[in-house]
PDB file of C-alpha atoms in Angstrom:
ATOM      1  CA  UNK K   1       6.797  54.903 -73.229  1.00  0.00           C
ATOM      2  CA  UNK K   2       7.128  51.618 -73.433  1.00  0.00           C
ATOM      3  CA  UNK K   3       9.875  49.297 -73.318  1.00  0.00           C
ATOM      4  CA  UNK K   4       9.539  45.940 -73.738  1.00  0.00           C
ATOM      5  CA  UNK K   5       6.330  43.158 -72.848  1.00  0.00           C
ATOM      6  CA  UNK K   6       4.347  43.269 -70.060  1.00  0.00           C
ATOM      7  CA  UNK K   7       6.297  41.516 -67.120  1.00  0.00           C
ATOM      8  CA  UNK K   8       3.515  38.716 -67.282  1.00  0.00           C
ATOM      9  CA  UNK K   9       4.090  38.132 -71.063  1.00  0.00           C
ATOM     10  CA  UNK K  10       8.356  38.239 -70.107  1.00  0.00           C
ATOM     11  CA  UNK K  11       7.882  34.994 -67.644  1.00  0.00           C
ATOM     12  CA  UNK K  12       5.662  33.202 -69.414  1.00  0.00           C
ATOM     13  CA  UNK K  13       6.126  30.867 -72.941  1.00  0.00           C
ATOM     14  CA  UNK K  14       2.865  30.754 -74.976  1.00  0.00           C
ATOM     15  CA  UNK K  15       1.742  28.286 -78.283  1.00  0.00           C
ATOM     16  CA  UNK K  16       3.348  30.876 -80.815  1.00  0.00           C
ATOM     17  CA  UNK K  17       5.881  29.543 -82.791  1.00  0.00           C
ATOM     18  CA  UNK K  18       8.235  32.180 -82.329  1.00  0.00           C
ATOM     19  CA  UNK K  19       8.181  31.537 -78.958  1.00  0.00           C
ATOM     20  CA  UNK K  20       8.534  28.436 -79.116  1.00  0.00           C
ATOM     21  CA  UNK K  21      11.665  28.604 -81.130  1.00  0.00           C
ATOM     22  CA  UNK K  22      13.381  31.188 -78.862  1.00  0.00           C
ATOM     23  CA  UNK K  23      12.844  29.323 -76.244  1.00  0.00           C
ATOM     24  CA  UNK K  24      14.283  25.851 -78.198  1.00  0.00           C
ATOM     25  CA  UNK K  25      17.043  28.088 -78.845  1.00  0.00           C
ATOM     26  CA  UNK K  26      17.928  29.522 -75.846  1.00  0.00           C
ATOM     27  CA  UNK K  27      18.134  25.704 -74.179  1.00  0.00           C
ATOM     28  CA  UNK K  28      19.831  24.435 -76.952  1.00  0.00           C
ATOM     29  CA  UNK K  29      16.877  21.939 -77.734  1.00  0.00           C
ATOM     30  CA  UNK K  30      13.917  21.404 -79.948  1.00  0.00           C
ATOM     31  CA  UNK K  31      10.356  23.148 -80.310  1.00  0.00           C
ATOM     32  CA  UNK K  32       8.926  19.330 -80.064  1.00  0.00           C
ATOM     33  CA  UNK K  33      10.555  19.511 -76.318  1.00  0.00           C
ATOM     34  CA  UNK K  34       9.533  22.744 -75.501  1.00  0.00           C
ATOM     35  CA  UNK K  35       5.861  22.228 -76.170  1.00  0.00           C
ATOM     36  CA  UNK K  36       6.562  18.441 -74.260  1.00  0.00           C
ATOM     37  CA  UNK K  37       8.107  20.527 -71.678  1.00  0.00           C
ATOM     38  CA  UNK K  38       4.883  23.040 -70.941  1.00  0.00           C
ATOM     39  CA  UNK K  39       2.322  19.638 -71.419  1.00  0.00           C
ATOM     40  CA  UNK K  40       4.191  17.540 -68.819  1.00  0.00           C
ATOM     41  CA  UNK K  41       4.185  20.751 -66.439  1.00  0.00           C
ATOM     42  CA  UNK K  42       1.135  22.302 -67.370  1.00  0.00           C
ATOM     43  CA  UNK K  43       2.604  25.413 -67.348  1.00  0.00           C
ATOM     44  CA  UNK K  44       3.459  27.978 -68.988  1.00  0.00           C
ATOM     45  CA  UNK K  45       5.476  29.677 -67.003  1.00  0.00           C
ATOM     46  CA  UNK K  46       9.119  30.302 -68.662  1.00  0.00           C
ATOM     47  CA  UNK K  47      11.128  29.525 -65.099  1.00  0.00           C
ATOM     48  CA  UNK K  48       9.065  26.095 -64.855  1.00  0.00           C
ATOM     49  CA  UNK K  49       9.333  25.209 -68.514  1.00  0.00           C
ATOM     50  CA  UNK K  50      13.018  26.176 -68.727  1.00  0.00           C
ATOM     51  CA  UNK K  51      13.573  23.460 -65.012  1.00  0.00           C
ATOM     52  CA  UNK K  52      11.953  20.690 -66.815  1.00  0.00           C
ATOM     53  CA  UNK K  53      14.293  21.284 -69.742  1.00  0.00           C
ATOM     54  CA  UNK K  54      17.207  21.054 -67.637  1.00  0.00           C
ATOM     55  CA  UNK K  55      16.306  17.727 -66.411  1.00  0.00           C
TER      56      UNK K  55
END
């Protein structure tokens, strides 16, 4: 059975907009900065995304 997202799709942040709101959420910001946030890194890796937020 199983439980929740693959561990790959846990750790990263991808273009949906769901996504991207959780994540805007979560740090208390905007969706506009998130998506900033994974350009400026070009990541999209949710440990990356979520450093460059706290800057």
């Amino acid at each position: 059975m199983s439980t929740r997202g693959a561990k790959v799709e846990r750790n990263s942040v991808s273009e949906q907009p769901h996504e991207l709101k959780y994540e805007a959420r979560k740090k208390g910001t905007t969706t506009k900065n998130v998506a900033a946030a994974k350009k400026a890194t070009s990541s999209n890796q949710r440990s990356v995304v979520e450093k460059k937020l706290n800057k």
